[in-house]
Amino acid sequence: MPLEEIVSPTPEAPDAEVAARPAAIEVRNVTKSFEIPLERVDSIKERVLHPLQSVETRRLVALSDISFDVHRGEFFGIVGRNGTGKSTLLKILASIYRAEAGTIRMAGRVAPFIELGVGFNADLTARENVVLNGVLMGLQRDDAESRVGAVIEFAELEDFADLKLKNYSSGMLVRLAFSIMIQSDADILLIDEVLAVGDAAFQQKCKDVFHEIRGSGRTVVLVTHDMSAVEQYCHRAMLLDGGDIVSIGDPDEVAQRYLRLNFAKPTGGQDDHPVAPDGAEILLLDAWLESNGERTANVEQGDPLAFEAVFQAPTEIPGPSFGFVITNAEAVEIGGFNVNVGLDDAIAAGQTVRVRAAIENRFAPGRYAMQCWVHRNHSFAEPLLVSPRILDFVVFGTDHTVGLVKISDQVELLFEEGE
């Protein structure tokens, strides 16, 4: 059966019109692995003295029997943590790697934008490389030469068109490569997140092009870690983990699963609790956050969040005050809370005190830290403990909050009749 007649059976595609189109890319039972040497042989001497010595290796499975379709005209995102097979899959689609098993069928000419400098000749000028890459992408030489002006103009390299590429900066190479890709009129575009190398102005230009491409009928496969790009451009998305397809379908849902997978374990950055010197009057024994009944260092936007800390007083502390402030990664104070006992009350020597607080989780995605102060006699002039960070945590999600916190859950627009 010709590929043009194959229709993907994926009913989860959110865009019904796109989902009904024939498949532009059909991947069936594709497997790819690499042999990783367990020992390094770095010197020529070692190779000469032991030419027949075998090197022990381990097998790394990059892709494990995966199957999916991409519809014609679909903007399809591929996401996953580092080392999960995303770039390997893209290189197989671009015929840079060969799959060990399975089949791939593609309808139309392909333009890959995978690694910076691939397909370029550093000793040729930008003009010459435009023609060379155009021919490699299937254009006739005359056609490729006729597009040189448009490519150079889009890349904003008019003043450097006759400069050899070995003298280009990485940003200039990115602009040239991206411009060649979009001017190639290829039916299928394979794009890795090498676009992140470009400057802010170039990245915005890429975004504008993505908006145009999304409705142009061209098929795009985008590998990225940028979940906002997935949600903004993609008709569907696929999440890879350990070489397997974890999820495929609605881009918002795939983006959420990607973030949950990334933040399933602590992301590091947490300091040890401050070590009190001998004779300290207050000790911080433990401090942590809870969400849904479990200790966590990563919490999803909107999930319940609670803070708990345990202190111990080696000696009696009259009128103790406890203060806590949450800051973001730039040390900007987001909010805080405090708790005091009565001025005439005290923590007895050897007594343990537990502070609990429910925190309303309205944070924007990002990293946050908890600061702590303890004073006696409710006086800032009598500090017992000052710690700029007793713990830190990450809030993740795709709800793009304006500012540092979400201040409203319900906003209404009401129309009233005039008098």
Coordinates of C-alpha atoms in Angstrom, one line a residue:
M1 CA 0.0 0.0 0.0
P2 CA 1.5 3.4 -1.0
L3 CA 2.3 5.6 2.0
E4 CA 0.0 8.4 0.6
E5 CA -3.0 6.1 1.4
I6 CA -2.0 5.2 4.9
V7 CA -4.1 7.0 7.5
S8 CA -2.8 7.0 11.1
P9 CA -5.2 5.3 13.5
T10 CA -4.4 7.7 16.4
P11 CA -7.8 9.0 17.6
E12 CA -6.2 11.1 20.3
A13 CA -5.1 13.9 17.9
P14 CA -6.8 17.1 19.1
D15 CA -7.1 18.6 15.7
A16 CA -9.7 16.4 13.9
E17 CA -8.9 17.9 10.4
V18 CA -5.1 17.2 10.8
A19 CA -5.8 13.7 12.3
A20 CA -7.8 12.8 9.2
R21 CA -4.9 13.4 6.8
P22 CA -2.7 10.7 5.5
A23 CA 0.5 9.9 7.3
A24 CA 3.6 11.8 6.2
I25 CA 5.8 9.8 8.5
E26 CA 5.2 6.2 9.5
V27 CA 7.5 4.6 12.1
R28 CA 7.0 0.9 12.9
N29 CA 8.8 -1.2 15.5
V30 CA 12.0 0.9 15.3
T31 CA 14.9 -0.2 17.6
K32 CA 18.3 1.4 17.9
S33 CA 21.1 0.6 20.4
F34 CA 24.8 1.6 20.8
E35 CA 27.8 -0.4 22.1
I36 CA 29.4 1.6 24.9
P37 CA 33.1 0.6 25.7
L38 CA 33.7 0.0 29.4
E39 CA 37.4 0.8 29.1
R40 CA 39.1 3.6 27.1
V41 CA 42.1 2.9 24.9
D42 CA 43.6 6.4 24.4
S43 CA 47.2 5.9 23.3
I44 CA 48.6 4.6 20.0
K45 CA 51.1 2.5 22.1
E46 CA 48.3 0.5 23.7
R47 CA 46.7 -0.2 20.3
V48 CA 50.1 -1.3 18.8
L49 CA 51.0 -3.5 21.7
H50 CA 47.6 -5.1 22.0
P51 CA 46.1 -5.0 18.4
L52 CA 43.8 -8.0 19.0
Q53 CA 42.7 -7.2 22.5
S54 CA 38.9 -7.0 22.6
V55 CA 37.3 -4.1 24.5
E56 CA 34.4 -5.0 26.8
T57 CA 31.3 -3.1 26.0
R58 CA 27.8 -2.7 27.3
R59 CA 24.6 -2.3 25.2
L60 CA 22.7 1.0 25.5
V61 CA 19.2 0.8 24.0
A62 CA 18.3 4.2 22.7
L63 CA 15.0 3.2 21.1
S64 CA 13.0 0.1 21.9
D65 CA 10.5 -1.1 19.4
I66 CA 8.6 2.2 19.0
S67 CA 5.8 2.9 16.5
F68 CA 3.9 6.1 15.7
D69 CA 2.6 8.2 12.8
V70 CA 2.9 11.9 12.0
H71 CA 0.1 13.3 9.8
R72 CA 0.7 15.4 6.7
G73 CA 0.8 19.0 7.7
E74 CA 1.1 18.2 11.4
F75 CA 3.4 20.0 13.8
F76 CA 4.6 17.1 16.0
G77 CA 6.6 17.6 19.2
I78 CA 9.0 15.0 20.7
V79 CA 10.0 15.6 24.3
G80 CA 11.9 13.7 27.0
R81 CA 14.8 14.0 29.4
N82 CA 18.4 14.0 28.2
G83 CA 19.4 10.5 27.0
T84 CA 15.9 9.2 26.3
G85 CA 16.3 8.8 22.5
K86 CA 14.9 12.0 21.1
S87 CA 17.9 13.1 19.0
T88 CA 18.6 9.5 18.0
L89 CA 15.1 9.2 16.6
L90 CA 15.4 12.5 14.7
K91 CA 18.7 11.3 13.2
I92 CA 17.1 8.1 12.1
L93 CA 14.3 10.0 10.4
A94 CA 17.0 12.1 8.7
S95 CA 18.9 9.0 7.6
I96 CA 22.0 10.0 9.6
Y97 CA 21.6 6.8 11.7
R98 CA 20.3 3.4 10.5
A99 CA 17.8 1.6 12.7
E100 CA 18.7 -1.9 13.8
A101 CA 15.1 -3.1 13.3
G102 CA 11.8 -1.7 12.1
T103 CA 10.7 0.4 9.2
I104 CA 10.3 4.1 8.4
R105 CA 8.3 5.5 5.5
M106 CA 8.3 9.2 4.7
A107 CA 6.2 11.0 2.0
G108 CA 8.0 14.0 0.6
R109 CA 11.4 15.7 0.7
V110 CA 13.1 16.1 4.1
A111 CA 15.0 19.1 5.4
P112 CA 16.9 18.3 8.7
F113 CA 18.1 21.0 11.1
I114 CA 19.7 18.8 13.7
E115 CA 23.3 19.7 14.5
L116 CA 25.1 23.0 14.0
G117 CA 27.4 22.8 11.0
V118 CA 26.1 19.5 9.6
G119 CA 26.1 19.8 5.8
F120 CA 28.3 22.9 5.8
N121 CA 31.8 23.2 4.2
A122 CA 33.8 25.6 6.4
D123 CA 36.1 26.5 3.5
L124 CA 33.2 27.7 1.3
T125 CA 31.4 31.1 1.6
A126 CA 27.8 31.4 2.8
R127 CA 26.6 31.8 -0.8
E128 CA 28.4 28.6 -1.9
N129 CA 27.0 26.7 1.1
V130 CA 23.5 27.8 0.4
V131 CA 23.7 26.3 -3.1
L132 CA 25.5 23.2 -1.8
N133 CA 22.8 22.6 0.8
G134 CA 20.0 23.3 -1.6
V135 CA 21.3 20.7 -4.0
L136 CA 21.7 18.2 -1.1
M137 CA 18.1 18.8 -0.2
G138 CA 16.9 17.9 -3.7
L139 CA 16.8 21.2 -5.5
Q140 CA 18.1 21.7 -9.0
R141 CA 21.2 23.8 -9.1
D142 CA 19.5 26.7 -10.9
D143 CA 16.7 26.7 -8.3
A144 CA 19.2 26.6 -5.4
E145 CA 21.1 29.5 -6.9
S146 CA 17.9 31.5 -7.3
R147 CA 17.2 31.2 -3.6
V148 CA 20.5 32.5 -2.4
G149 CA 19.4 36.1 -2.0
A150 CA 16.3 35.2 0.0
V151 CA 18.3 32.9 2.3
I152 CA 21.0 35.5 3.0
E153 CA 18.4 38.2 3.6
F154 CA 16.3 36.2 6.0
A155 CA 19.5 35.2 7.9
E156 CA 20.5 38.9 8.0
L157 CA 23.9 38.1 6.7
E158 CA 24.1 40.4 3.7
D159 CA 27.4 41.9 4.9
F160 CA 29.0 38.4 5.4
A161 CA 27.6 36.5 2.4
D162 CA 31.1 36.2 0.8
L163 CA 32.9 35.3 4.0
K164 CA 34.0 31.7 4.5
L165 CA 32.0 29.8 7.1
K166 CA 35.1 29.0 9.2
N167 CA 35.1 32.7 10.2
Y168 CA 31.4 32.6 11.3
S169 CA 30.2 32.7 14.9
S170 CA 27.9 30.0 16.1
G171 CA 24.9 32.4 16.0
M172 CA 25.6 33.3 12.4
L173 CA 25.8 29.6 11.5
V174 CA 22.4 29.0 13.2
R175 CA 20.8 31.8 11.3
L176 CA 22.1 30.6 8.0
A177 CA 21.2 26.9 8.6
F178 CA 17.6 27.8 9.7
S179 CA 17.2 30.1 6.7
I180 CA 18.3 27.4 4.3
M181 CA 15.9 24.9 5.9
I182 CA 12.8 27.1 5.6
Q183 CA 13.7 28.3 2.1
S184 CA 14.1 24.7 0.8
D185 CA 10.4 24.1 0.3
A186 CA 10.9 20.7 1.8
D187 CA 7.7 18.8 2.7
I188 CA 9.0 17.6 6.1
L189 CA 11.1 19.6 8.5
L190 CA 13.1 17.9 11.2
I191 CA 14.2 20.4 13.9
D192 CA 16.3 19.8 17.0
E193 CA 16.5 22.4 19.8
V194 CA 19.8 23.7 18.4
L195 CA 17.6 26.8 17.8
A196 CA 18.3 27.7 21.4
V197 CA 21.8 28.7 20.3
G198 CA 20.5 31.8 18.5
D199 CA 20.1 35.2 20.1
A200 CA 16.8 36.5 21.4
A201 CA 15.9 38.4 18.2
F202 CA 16.6 35.3 16.1
Q203 CA 14.6 33.1 18.4
Q204 CA 11.6 35.4 18.0
K205 CA 12.1 35.3 14.2
C206 CA 12.0 31.5 14.4
K207 CA 8.8 31.7 16.5
D208 CA 7.2 33.8 13.8
V209 CA 8.2 31.3 11.2
F210 CA 6.8 28.4 13.2
H211 CA 3.4 30.2 13.4
E212 CA 3.4 30.5 9.6
I213 CA 4.5 26.9 9.0
R214 CA 1.9 25.5 11.4
G215 CA -0.9 26.2 9.0
S216 CA 1.1 25.9 5.7
G217 CA 0.6 22.2 5.2
R218 CA 4.2 21.3 5.8
T219 CA 5.0 18.6 8.3
V220 CA 7.3 19.5 11.2
V221 CA 8.9 17.2 13.8
L222 CA 10.3 19.3 16.7
V223 CA 12.6 17.9 19.4
T224 CA 12.6 20.3 22.4
H225 CA 12.8 20.8 26.1
D226 CA 10.6 23.9 25.9
M227 CA 7.1 23.0 27.0
S228 CA 5.7 26.4 26.1
A229 CA 6.8 25.7 22.5
V230 CA 5.1 22.3 22.6
E231 CA 1.8 23.8 23.8
Q232 CA 2.0 26.8 21.5
Y233 CA 2.8 25.1 18.2
C234 CA 2.2 21.4 18.3
H235 CA -0.9 19.6 17.2
R236 CA 0.3 16.5 19.0
A237 CA 3.3 15.6 21.1
M238 CA 5.1 12.4 22.2
L239 CA 7.0 11.8 25.4
L240 CA 10.0 9.4 25.3
D241 CA 11.6 7.9 28.4
G242 CA 14.3 5.2 28.4
G243 CA 13.8 4.6 24.6
D244 CA 10.0 3.9 25.0
I245 CA 7.0 6.0 24.2
V246 CA 5.4 7.0 27.5
S247 CA 2.6 9.2 26.1
I248 CA 1.4 10.5 22.8
G249 CA -1.5 12.8 22.1
D250 CA -2.6 16.3 23.4
P251 CA 0.4 18.6 23.8
D252 CA -0.8 20.1 27.1
E253 CA -1.1 16.6 28.7
V254 CA 2.2 15.5 27.3
A255 CA 3.9 18.6 28.6
Q256 CA 2.5 18.0 32.1
R257 CA 3.6 14.4 32.1
Y258 CA 7.1 15.5 31.0
L259 CA 7.3 17.9 33.9
R260 CA 6.1 15.3 36.4
L261 CA 8.6 12.9 35.1
N262 CA 11.4 15.4 35.4
F263 CA 10.5 16.4 38.9
A264 CA 9.7 13.0 40.2
K265 CA 13.0 13.1 42.1
P266 CA 14.7 15.9 44.0
T267 CA 16.6 18.2 41.7
G268 CA 19.4 19.1 44.1
G269 CA 20.5 22.5 45.4
Q270 CA 19.3 21.9 48.9
D271 CA 21.7 23.0 51.7
D272 CA 22.3 21.0 54.8
H273 CA 20.6 22.4 57.8
P274 CA 22.8 25.0 59.6
V275 CA 25.2 23.4 62.0
A276 CA 24.9 25.1 65.4
P277 CA 28.1 25.8 67.3
D278 CA 28.6 24.3 70.7
G279 CA 26.5 26.1 73.3
A280 CA 23.8 27.2 70.7
E281 CA 20.5 28.0 72.3
I282 CA 18.3 26.7 69.5
L283 CA 18.9 23.8 67.1
L284 CA 17.1 23.1 63.8
L285 CA 16.7 19.3 63.7
D286 CA 14.7 19.0 60.5
A287 CA 12.8 21.0 57.9
W288 CA 10.7 19.8 54.9
L289 CA 7.8 20.4 52.6
E290 CA 4.9 18.0 52.1
S291 CA 2.5 17.7 49.2
N292 CA -0.4 15.2 49.1
G293 CA 0.9 13.6 52.3
E294 CA 4.5 13.0 51.1
R295 CA 7.8 14.8 51.6
T296 CA 8.8 16.6 48.4
A297 CA 11.3 19.0 46.9
N298 CA 9.3 19.4 43.7
V299 CA 5.6 20.3 43.7
E300 CA 3.2 20.9 40.8
Q301 CA 1.4 24.2 40.5
G302 CA -1.7 24.3 42.5
D303 CA -1.0 21.2 44.5
P304 CA -1.4 21.4 48.3
L305 CA 1.8 22.5 50.1
A306 CA 2.7 22.3 53.8
F307 CA 5.8 23.2 55.6
E308 CA 7.2 21.6 58.8
A309 CA 10.3 22.3 60.9
V310 CA 11.5 20.8 64.2
F311 CA 13.6 22.8 66.7
Q312 CA 15.2 21.9 70.0
A313 CA 16.2 24.2 72.8
P314 CA 19.3 23.0 74.7
T315 CA 18.7 25.8 77.2
E316 CA 15.5 27.6 78.2
I317 CA 14.4 30.3 75.7
P318 CA 12.1 33.0 76.9
G319 CA 9.6 34.5 74.5
P320 CA 10.8 32.8 71.3
S321 CA 9.7 34.0 67.9
F322 CA 10.0 32.0 64.6
G323 CA 10.0 33.7 61.2
F324 CA 10.1 32.2 57.7
V325 CA 10.4 33.9 54.3
I326 CA 10.1 32.3 50.9
T327 CA 12.4 33.8 48.2
N328 CA 12.8 33.0 44.5
A329 CA 16.0 32.2 42.7
E330 CA 16.9 35.9 42.4
A331 CA 16.5 36.3 46.2
V332 CA 13.3 38.3 45.8
E333 CA 11.0 37.8 48.8
I334 CA 7.7 36.2 47.8
G335 CA 6.0 36.0 51.2
G336 CA 6.4 34.7 54.7
F337 CA 4.9 33.9 58.0
N338 CA 5.8 33.9 61.7
V339 CA 4.7 32.3 64.9
N340 CA 5.3 33.5 68.5
V341 CA 4.6 32.2 72.0
G342 CA 3.4 34.5 74.7
L343 CA 5.9 37.0 76.0
D344 CA 5.8 35.4 79.4
D345 CA 6.1 31.8 78.0
A346 CA 9.3 29.9 77.3
I347 CA 10.6 26.8 75.7
A348 CA 12.0 24.6 78.4
A349 CA 15.6 23.3 78.3
G350 CA 15.7 20.2 76.2
Q351 CA 12.2 20.7 74.8
T352 CA 11.4 20.0 71.2
V353 CA 9.1 22.4 69.2
R354 CA 7.4 21.7 65.9
V355 CA 6.3 24.5 63.5
R356 CA 3.6 23.6 61.0
A357 CA 2.2 25.8 58.2
A358 CA -0.2 25.3 55.3
I359 CA 1.1 27.3 52.3
E360 CA -1.2 28.4 49.5
N361 CA 0.5 27.2 46.4
R362 CA 0.1 30.1 44.0
F363 CA 3.7 30.1 42.9
A364 CA 4.9 30.6 39.3
P365 CA 7.1 27.8 38.0
G366 CA 10.7 28.1 39.3
R367 CA 13.0 27.4 42.2
Y368 CA 12.4 28.8 45.7
A369 CA 14.1 28.8 49.0
M370 CA 13.0 29.1 52.6
Q371 CA 14.8 31.4 55.0
C372 CA 14.5 31.2 58.8
W373 CA 15.0 33.4 61.9
V374 CA 14.6 32.6 65.5
H375 CA 14.7 35.3 68.2
R376 CA 14.1 35.4 72.0
N377 CA 12.1 37.9 73.9
H378 CA 10.3 38.7 70.6
S379 CA 13.3 41.0 69.9
F380 CA 15.2 41.3 66.6
A381 CA 18.1 42.4 68.8
E382 CA 18.4 39.0 70.3
P383 CA 18.7 36.5 67.4
L384 CA 19.3 32.8 68.2
L385 CA 19.3 31.4 64.7
V386 CA 19.6 33.1 61.3
S387 CA 19.7 30.9 58.2
P388 CA 19.4 32.2 54.6
R389 CA 18.2 28.8 53.3
I390 CA 17.0 25.9 55.3
L391 CA 15.5 24.2 52.3
D392 CA 14.7 24.8 48.7
F393 CA 12.0 23.5 46.3
V394 CA 10.9 23.7 42.7
V395 CA 7.4 24.5 41.5
F396 CA 6.7 23.1 38.0
G397 CA 3.8 23.4 35.6
T398 CA 2.7 25.0 32.4
D399 CA 0.3 27.6 33.9
H400 CA 2.1 30.8 32.8
T401 CA 1.5 33.1 35.8
V402 CA 1.9 36.8 35.3
G403 CA 4.5 37.9 37.9
L404 CA 5.7 35.8 40.8
V405 CA 2.4 34.5 42.1
K406 CA -1.1 33.8 40.8
I407 CA -3.4 36.3 42.5
S408 CA -6.7 35.3 41.1
D409 CA -8.5 32.0 40.2
Q410 CA -11.7 33.6 38.9
V411 CA -12.0 36.5 36.6
E412 CA -15.3 37.6 35.1
L413 CA -16.4 39.9 32.4
L414 CA -19.9 41.2 33.0
F415 CA -22.0 43.2 30.5
E416 CA -24.5 45.6 31.9
E417 CA -27.2 47.4 30.0
G418 CA -26.9 51.1 29.8
E419 CA -29.5 53.4 31.2

